[in-house]
Short mmCIF file of C-alpha atoms in Angstrom, two decimals:
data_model
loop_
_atom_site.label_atom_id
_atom_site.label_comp_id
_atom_site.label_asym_id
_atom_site.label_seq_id
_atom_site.Cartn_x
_atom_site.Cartn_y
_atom_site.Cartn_z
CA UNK X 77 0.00 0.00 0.00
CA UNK X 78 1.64 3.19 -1.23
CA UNK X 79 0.98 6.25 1.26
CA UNK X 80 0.34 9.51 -0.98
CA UNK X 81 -0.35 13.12 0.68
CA UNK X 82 -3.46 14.99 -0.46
CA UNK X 83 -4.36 18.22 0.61
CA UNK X 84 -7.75 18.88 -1.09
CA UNK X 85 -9.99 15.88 0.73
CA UNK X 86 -11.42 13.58 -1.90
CA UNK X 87 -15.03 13.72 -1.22
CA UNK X 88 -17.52 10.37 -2.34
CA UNK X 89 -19.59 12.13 -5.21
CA UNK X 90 -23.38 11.26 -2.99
CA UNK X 91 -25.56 13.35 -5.62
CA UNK X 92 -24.73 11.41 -8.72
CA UNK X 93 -27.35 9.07 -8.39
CA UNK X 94 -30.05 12.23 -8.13
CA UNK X 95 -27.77 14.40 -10.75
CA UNK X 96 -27.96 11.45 -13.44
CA UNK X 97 -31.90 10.95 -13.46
CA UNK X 98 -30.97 7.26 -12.71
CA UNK X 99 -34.63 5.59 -12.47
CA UNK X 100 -35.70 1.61 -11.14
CA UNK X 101 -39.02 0.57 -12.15
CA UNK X 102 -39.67 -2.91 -10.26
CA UNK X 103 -42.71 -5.16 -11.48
CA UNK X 104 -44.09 -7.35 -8.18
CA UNK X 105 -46.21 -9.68 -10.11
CA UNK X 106 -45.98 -12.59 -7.02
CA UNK X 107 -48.42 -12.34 -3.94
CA UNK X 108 -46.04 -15.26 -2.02
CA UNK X 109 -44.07 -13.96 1.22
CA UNK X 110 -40.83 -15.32 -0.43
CA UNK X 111 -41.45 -13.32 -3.49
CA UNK X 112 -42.98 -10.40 -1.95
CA UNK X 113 -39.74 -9.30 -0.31
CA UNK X 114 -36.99 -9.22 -3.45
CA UNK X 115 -39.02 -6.10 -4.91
CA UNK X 116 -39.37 -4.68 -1.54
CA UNK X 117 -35.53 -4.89 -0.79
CA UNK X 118 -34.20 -3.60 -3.84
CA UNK X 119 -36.63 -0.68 -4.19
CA UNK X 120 -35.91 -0.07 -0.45
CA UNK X 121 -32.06 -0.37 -1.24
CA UNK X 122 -32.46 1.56 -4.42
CA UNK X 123 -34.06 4.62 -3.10
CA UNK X 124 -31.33 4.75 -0.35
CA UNK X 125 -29.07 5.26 -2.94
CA UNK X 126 -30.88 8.30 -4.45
CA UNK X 127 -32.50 6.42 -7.35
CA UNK X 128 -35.89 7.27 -8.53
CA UNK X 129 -38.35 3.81 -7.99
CA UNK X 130 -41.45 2.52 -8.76
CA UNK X 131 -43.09 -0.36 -8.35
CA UNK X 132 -46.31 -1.66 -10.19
CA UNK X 133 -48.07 -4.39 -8.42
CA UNK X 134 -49.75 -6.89 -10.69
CA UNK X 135 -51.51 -9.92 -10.77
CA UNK X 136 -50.89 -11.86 -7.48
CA UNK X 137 -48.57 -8.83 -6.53
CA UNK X 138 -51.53 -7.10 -5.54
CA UNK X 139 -51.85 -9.16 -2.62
CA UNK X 140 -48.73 -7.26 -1.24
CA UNK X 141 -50.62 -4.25 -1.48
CA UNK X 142 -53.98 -4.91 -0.39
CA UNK X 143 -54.95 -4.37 3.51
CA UNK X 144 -57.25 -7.59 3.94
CA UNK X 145 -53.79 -9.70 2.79
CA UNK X 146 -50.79 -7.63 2.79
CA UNK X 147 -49.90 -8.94 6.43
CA UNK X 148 -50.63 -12.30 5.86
CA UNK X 149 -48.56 -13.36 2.89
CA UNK X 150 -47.72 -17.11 2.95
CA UNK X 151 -44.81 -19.24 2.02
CA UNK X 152 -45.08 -22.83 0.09
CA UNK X 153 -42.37 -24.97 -0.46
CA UNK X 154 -44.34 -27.20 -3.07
CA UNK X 155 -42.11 -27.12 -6.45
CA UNK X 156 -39.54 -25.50 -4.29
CA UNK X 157 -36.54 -27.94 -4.67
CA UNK X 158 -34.34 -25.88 -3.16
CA UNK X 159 -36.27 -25.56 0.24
CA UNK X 160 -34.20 -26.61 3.50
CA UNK X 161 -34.10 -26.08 6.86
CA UNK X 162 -31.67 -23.02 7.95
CA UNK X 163 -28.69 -23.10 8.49
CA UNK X 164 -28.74 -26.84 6.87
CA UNK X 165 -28.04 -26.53 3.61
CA UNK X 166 -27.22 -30.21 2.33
CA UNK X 167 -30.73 -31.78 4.27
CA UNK X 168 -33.11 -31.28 1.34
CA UNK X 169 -36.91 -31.16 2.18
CA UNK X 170 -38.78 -33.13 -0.56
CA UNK X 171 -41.40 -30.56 -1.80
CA UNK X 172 -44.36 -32.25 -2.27
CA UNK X 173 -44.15 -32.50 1.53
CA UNK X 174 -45.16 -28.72 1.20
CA UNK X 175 -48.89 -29.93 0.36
CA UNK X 176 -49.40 -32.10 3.54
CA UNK X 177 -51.98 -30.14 5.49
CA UNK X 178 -50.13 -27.26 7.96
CA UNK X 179 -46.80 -27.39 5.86
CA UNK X 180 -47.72 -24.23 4.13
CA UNK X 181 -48.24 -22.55 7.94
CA UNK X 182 -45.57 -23.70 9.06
CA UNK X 183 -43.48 -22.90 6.24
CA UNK X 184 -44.18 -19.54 6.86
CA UNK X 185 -43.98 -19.38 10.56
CA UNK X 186 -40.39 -19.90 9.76
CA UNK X 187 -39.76 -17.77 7.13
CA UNK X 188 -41.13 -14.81 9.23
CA UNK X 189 -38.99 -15.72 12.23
CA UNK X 190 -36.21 -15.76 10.12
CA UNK X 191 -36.92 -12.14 8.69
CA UNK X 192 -37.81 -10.62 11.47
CA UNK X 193 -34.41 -12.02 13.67
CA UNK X 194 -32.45 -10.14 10.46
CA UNK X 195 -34.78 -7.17 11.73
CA UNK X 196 -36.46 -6.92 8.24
CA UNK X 197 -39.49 -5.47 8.86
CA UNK X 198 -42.61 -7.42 8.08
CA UNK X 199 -44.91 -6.11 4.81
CA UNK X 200 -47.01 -3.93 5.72
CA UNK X 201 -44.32 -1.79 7.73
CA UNK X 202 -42.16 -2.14 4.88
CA UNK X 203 -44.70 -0.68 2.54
CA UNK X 204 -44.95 2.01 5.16
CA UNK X 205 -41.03 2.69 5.08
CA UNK X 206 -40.23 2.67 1.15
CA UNK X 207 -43.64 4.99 1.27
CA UNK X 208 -41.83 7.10 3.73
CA UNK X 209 -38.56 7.07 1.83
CA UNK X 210 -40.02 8.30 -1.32
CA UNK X 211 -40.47 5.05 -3.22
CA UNK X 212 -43.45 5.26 -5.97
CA UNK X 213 -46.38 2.70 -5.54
CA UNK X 214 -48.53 1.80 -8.19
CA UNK X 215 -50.90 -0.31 -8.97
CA UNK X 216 -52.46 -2.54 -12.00
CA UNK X 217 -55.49 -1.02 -13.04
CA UNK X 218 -56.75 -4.58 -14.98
CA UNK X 219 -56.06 -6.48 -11.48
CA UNK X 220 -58.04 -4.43 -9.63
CA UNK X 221 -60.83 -4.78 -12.10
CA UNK X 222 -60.28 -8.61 -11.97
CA UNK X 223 -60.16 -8.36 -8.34
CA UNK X 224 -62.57 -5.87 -7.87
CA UNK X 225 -60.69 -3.88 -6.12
CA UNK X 226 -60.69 0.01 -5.54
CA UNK X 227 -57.82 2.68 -3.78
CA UNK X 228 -60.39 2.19 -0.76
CA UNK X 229 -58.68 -1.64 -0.47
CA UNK X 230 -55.29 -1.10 -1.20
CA UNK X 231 -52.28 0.20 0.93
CA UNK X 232 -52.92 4.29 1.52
CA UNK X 233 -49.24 4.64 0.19
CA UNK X 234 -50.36 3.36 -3.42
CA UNK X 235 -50.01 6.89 -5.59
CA UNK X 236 -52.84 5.08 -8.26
CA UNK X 237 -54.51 2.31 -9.77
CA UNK X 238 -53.14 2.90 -13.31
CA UNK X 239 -52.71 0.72 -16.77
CA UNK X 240 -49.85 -0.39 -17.79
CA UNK X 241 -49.47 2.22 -20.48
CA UNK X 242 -49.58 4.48 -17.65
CA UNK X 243 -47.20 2.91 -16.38
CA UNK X 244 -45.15 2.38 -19.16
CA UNK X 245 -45.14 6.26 -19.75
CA UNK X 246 -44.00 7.21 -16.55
CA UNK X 247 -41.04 4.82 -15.95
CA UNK X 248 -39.48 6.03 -19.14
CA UNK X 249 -35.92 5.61 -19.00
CA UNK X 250 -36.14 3.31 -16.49
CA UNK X 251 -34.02 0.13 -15.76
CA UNK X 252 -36.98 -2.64 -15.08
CA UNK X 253 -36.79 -5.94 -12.97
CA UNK X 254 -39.81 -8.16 -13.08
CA UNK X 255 -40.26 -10.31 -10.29
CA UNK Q 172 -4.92 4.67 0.61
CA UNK Q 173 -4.51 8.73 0.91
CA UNK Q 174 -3.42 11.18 3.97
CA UNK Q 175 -5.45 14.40 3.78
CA UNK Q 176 -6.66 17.23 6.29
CA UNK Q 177 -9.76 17.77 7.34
CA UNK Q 178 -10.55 20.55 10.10
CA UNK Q 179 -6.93 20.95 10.63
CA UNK Q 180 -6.17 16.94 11.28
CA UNK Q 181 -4.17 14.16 9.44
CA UNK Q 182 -6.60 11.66 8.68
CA UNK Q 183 -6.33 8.79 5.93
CA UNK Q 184 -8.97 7.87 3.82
CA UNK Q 185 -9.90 5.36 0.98
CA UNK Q 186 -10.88 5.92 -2.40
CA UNK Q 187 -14.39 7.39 -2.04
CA UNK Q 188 -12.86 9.38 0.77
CA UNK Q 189 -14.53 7.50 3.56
CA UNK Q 190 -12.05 7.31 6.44
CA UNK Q 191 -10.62 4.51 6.69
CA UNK Q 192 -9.80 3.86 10.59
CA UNK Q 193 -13.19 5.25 12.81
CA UNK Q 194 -10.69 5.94 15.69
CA UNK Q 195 -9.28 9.12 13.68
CA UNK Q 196 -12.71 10.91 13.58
CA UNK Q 197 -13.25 13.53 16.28
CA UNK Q 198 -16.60 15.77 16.90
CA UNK Q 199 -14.92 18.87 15.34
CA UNK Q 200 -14.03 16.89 12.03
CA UNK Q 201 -18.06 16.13 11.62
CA UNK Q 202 -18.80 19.87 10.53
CA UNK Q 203 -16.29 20.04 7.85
CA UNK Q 204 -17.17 16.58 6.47
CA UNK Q 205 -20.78 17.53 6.37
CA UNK Q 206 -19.85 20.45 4.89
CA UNK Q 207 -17.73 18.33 2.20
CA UNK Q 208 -21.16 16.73 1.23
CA UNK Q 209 -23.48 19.88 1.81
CA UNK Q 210 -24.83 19.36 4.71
CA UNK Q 211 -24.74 21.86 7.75
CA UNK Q 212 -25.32 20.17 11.01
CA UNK Q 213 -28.10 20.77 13.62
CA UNK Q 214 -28.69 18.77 17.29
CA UNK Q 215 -30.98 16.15 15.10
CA UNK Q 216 -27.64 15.03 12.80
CA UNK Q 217 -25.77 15.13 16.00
CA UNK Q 218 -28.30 12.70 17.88
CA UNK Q 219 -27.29 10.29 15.15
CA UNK Q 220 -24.08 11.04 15.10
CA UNK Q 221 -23.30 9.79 18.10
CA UNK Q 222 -25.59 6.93 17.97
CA UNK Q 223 -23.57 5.71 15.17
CA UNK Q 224 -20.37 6.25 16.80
CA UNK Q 225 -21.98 4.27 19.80
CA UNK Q 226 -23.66 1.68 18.10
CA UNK Q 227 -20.22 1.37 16.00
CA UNK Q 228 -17.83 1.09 18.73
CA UNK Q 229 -20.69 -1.59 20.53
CA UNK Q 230 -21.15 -3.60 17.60
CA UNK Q 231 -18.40 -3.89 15.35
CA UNK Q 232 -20.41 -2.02 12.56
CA UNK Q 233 -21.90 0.51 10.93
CA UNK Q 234 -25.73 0.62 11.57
CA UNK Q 235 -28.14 0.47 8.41
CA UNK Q 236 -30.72 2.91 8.47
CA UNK Q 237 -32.99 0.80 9.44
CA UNK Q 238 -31.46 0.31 12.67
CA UNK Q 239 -30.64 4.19 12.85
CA UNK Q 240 -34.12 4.42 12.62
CA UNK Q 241 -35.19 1.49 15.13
CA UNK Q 242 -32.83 2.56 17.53
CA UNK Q 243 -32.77 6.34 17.82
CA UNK Q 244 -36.90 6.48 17.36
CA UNK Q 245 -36.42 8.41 14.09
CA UNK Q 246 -38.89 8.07 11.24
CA UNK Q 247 -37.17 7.41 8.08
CA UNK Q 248 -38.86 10.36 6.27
CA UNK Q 249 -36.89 12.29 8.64
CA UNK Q 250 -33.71 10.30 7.87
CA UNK Q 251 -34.27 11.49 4.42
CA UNK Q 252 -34.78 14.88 5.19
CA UNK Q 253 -31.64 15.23 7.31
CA UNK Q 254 -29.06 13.36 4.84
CA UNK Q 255 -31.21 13.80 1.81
CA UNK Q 256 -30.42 10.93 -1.43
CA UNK Q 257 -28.16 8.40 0.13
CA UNK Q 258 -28.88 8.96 4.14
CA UNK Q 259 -27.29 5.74 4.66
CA UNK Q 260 -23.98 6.41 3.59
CA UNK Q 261 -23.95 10.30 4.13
CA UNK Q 262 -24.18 9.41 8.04
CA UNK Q 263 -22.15 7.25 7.73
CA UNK Q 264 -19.43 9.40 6.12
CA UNK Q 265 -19.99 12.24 8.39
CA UNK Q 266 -19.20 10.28 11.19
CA UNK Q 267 -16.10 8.87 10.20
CA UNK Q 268 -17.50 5.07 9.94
CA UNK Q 269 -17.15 2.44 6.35
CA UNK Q 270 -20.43 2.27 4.91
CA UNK Q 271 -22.90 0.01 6.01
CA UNK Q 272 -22.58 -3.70 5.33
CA UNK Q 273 -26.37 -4.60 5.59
CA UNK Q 274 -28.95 -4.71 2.67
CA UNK Q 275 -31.96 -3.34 5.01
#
């Protein structure tokens, strides 16, 4: 390690992010607590890093977002074959086991613990924190006409129920995950 | 590695300019590196100042924000407000500590 002498302080360049206009769009189109959270993390971690996000909850995604099941997400292992128990990697868990009556409660019981001992917050305070952090919330106008669903249902941090034109229109320039 | 001075002391720093050894920061550098990035610093970027620096020299790391949050009873809209764009690693920064390790 060579030892140089710098009077003016180097300075890490924070504003870039917000300078450059970078933008995330991020489409949640799972309702299942194991895919629910990958869309909340990265939006979560993008916003903390001055990017512009949205995220457009569609299909089963709009379980994440509406009250009556946003806190009760569940997680199946069935045509999981990667499922084990923590920490034990190399004891697989067949499946289909994941369909024998109280597997998917358990399943999830476990999954939350896990979360919550990494002090990840659960869903509906996460929606609260990217909401508070300036994350964008939208969602699918043709699931909530499949669902019958109105604003009135969803999570009060959702800016619209818009198509995905809409949508479309306002992520331009966006990079785009679809989960 | 680089040596440069901030507020009058000899302190070395990486790349980013993050220094690199927590035990060289002292409260009067904090104004001049939140100056560096902008900032001007009232008795709310103070109170997590030195929960950082506390919850650093307990833990063995630098706190996320969700844990700044958790911990100090600060909403994160407020986090925002006080170390606007990256809050995470503009505390960080300010209060001489790496950046945060921790995805939430």
């Amino acid at each position: 390690m060579t030892a140089t002498t710098d009077t003016a302080p180097v300075v890490p360049s924070f504003d870039d992010a917000e300078g450059s206009g970078r933008k995330l769009a991020i489409i949640c189109s799972k309702g299942n607590l194991d895919m629910a959270y990958p869309g909340l993390i990265l939006a979560n971690a993008a916003v903390g890093e001055g990017v512009e996000t949205h995220l457009f909850f569609t299909f089963w995604g709009f379980d994440v977002i509406t009250r009556k099941t946003m806190g009760d997400l569940k997680f199946s292992f069935v045509g999981n074959t990667a499922m084990h128990p923590p920490g034990h990697s190399a004891m697989g868990i067949h499946h289909m086991l994941g369909a024998l009556p109280g597997a998917t409660a358990a399943a999830t019981s476990m999954l939350k613990k896990q979360i919550a001992e990494l002090d990840v917050p659960d869903v509906p305070e996460f929606l609260e924190i990217l909401s508070a952090s300036g994350v964008h919330m939208w969602a699918c106008r043709m699931s909530a006409d499949m669902n019958h669903v109105t604003e009135e249902d969803l999570f009060e941090g959702v800016e619209g129920i818009i198509s995905a034109s809409d949508f479309i229109e306002i992520t331009e320039g966006a990079q785009l995950l679809f989960i | 590695m680089t040596t440069t001075t901030i507020a009058g002391h000899q302190v070395e720093v990486n790349d980013e300019g993050f220094l690199t050894s927590p035990q060289e920061w002292s409260e009067d550098l904090a104004p001049e590196l939140a100056r560096l990035i902008g900032l001007e610093l009232t008795e709310e970027h103070w109170k997590l100042i030195r929960f950082l620096r506390e919850d650093y020299a307990s833990q063995g790391e630098t706190a996320t924000l969700r844990r700044v949050s958790t911990q100090t009873g600060t909403p994160v809209k407020s986090l925002f407000a006080l170390f606007p764009g990256k809050p995470a690693k503009k505390m960080a920064y300010v209060s001489g500590l790496p950046k945060p390790k921790g995805c939430v």
